[in-house]
mmCIF file of C-alpha atoms in Angstrom:
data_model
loop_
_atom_site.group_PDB
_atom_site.id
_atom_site.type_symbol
_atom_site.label_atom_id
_atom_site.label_comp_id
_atom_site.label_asym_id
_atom_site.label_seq_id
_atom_site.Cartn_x
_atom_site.Cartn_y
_atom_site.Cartn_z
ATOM 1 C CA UNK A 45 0.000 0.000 0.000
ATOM 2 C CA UNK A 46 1.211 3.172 -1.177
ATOM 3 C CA UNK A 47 2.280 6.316 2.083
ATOM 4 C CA UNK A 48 -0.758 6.489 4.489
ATOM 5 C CA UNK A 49 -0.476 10.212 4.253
ATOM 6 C CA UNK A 50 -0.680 10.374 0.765
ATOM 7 C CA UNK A 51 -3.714 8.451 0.238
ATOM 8 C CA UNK A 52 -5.360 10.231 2.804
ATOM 9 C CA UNK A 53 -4.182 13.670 0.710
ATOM 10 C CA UNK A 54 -4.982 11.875 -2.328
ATOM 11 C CA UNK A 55 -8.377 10.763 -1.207
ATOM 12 C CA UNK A 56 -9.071 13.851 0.783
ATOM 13 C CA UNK A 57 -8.537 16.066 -2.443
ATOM 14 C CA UNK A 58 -10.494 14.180 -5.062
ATOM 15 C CA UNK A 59 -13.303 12.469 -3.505
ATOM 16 C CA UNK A 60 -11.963 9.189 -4.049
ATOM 17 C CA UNK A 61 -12.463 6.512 -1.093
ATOM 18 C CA UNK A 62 -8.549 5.621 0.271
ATOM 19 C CA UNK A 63 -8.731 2.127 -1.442
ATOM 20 C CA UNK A 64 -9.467 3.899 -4.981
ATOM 21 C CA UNK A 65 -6.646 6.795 -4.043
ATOM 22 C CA UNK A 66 -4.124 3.997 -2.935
ATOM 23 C CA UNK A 67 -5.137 2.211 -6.117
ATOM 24 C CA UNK A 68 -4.967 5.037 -8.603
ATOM 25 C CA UNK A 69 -1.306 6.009 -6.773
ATOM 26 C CA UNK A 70 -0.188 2.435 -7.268
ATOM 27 C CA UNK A 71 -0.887 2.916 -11.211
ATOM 28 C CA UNK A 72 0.627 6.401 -11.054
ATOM 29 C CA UNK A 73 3.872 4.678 -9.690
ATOM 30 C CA UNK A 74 3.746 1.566 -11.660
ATOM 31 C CA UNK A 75 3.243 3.672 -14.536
ATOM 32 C CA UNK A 76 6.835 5.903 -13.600
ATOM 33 C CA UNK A 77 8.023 2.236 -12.648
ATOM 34 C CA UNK A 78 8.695 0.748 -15.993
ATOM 35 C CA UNK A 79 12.558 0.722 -17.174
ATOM 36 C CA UNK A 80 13.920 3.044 -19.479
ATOM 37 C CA UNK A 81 14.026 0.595 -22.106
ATOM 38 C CA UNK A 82 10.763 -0.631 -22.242
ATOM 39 C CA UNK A 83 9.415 2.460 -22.578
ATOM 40 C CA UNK A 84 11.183 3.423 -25.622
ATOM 41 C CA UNK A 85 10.389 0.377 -26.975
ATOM 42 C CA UNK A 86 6.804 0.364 -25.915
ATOM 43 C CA UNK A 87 6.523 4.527 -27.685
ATOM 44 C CA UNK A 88 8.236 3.459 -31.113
ATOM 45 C CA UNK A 89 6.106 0.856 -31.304
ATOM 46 C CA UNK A 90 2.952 2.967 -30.753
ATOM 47 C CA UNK A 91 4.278 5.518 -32.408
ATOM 48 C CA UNK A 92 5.137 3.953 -35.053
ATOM 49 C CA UNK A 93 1.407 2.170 -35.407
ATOM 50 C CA UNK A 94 0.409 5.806 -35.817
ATOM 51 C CA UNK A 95 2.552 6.040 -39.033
ATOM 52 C CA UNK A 96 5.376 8.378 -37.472
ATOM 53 C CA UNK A 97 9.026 8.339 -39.144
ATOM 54 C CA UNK A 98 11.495 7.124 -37.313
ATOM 55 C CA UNK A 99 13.482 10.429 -37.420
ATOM 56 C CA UNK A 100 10.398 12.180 -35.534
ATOM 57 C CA UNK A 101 9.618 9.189 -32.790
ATOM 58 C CA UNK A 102 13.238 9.681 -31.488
ATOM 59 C CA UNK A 103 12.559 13.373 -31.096
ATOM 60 C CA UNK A 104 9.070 12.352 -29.815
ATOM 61 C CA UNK A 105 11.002 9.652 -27.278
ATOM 62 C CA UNK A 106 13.614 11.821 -26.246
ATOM 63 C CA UNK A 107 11.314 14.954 -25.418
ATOM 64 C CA UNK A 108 9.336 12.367 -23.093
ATOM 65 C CA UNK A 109 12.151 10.725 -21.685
ATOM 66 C CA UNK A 110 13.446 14.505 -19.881
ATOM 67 C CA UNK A 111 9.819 14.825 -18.805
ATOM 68 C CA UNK A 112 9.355 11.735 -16.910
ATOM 69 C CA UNK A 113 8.672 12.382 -12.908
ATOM 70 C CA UNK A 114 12.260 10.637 -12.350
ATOM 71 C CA UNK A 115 14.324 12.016 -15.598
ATOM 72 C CA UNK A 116 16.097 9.617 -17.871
ATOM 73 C CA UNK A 117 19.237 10.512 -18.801
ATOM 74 C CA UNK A 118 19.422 11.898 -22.189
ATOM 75 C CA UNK A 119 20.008 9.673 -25.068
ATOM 76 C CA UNK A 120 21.483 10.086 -28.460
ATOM 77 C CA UNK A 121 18.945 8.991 -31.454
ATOM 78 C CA UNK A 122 21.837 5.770 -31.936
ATOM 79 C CA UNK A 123 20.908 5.000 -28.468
ATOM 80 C CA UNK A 124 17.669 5.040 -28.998
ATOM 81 C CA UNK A 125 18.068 2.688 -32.296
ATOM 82 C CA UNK A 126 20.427 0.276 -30.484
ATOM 83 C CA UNK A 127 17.716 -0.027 -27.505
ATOM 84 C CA UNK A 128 14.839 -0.265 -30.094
ATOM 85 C CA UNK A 129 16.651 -2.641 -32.567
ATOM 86 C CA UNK A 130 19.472 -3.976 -30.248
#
């Protein structure tokens, strides 16, 4: 179960009952969880579905990457194609 305090805050701010706050947090965390490499293999491949160039879905990737709540360091676009394509 996710910080007492913060489901209460959570919970307190939205409406939500604590066991829907300290599930919605658990996604929210689960979510920021997932390793660097699976997402950028997870957004080409989206991306890609959506008929985006390669050339634009490393921009795309590497403009999300320096957003994330915990920042990934920042990546070169051959990075990016050796973690996509190994």
């Amino acid at each position: 179960m996710p910080d007492r305090d913060l489901v209460a805050r959570v919970a307190g701010s939205t409406g939500l009952s604590e066991a829907e706050a300290a599930r919605v947090i658990g996604d929210v965390l689960a979510h920021y969880d997932e390793p660097v490499n699976d997402f950028v293999r997870r957004r080409h491949a989206a991306l890609q579905l959506h008929g985006t160039r390669n050339p634009e879905i490393y921009r795309t990737i590497a403009a999300e990457l320096s957003q994330r709540l915990v920042a990934a360091p920042d990546l070169t676009e051959r990075q990016l194609r050796r973690i996509i394509y190994g």
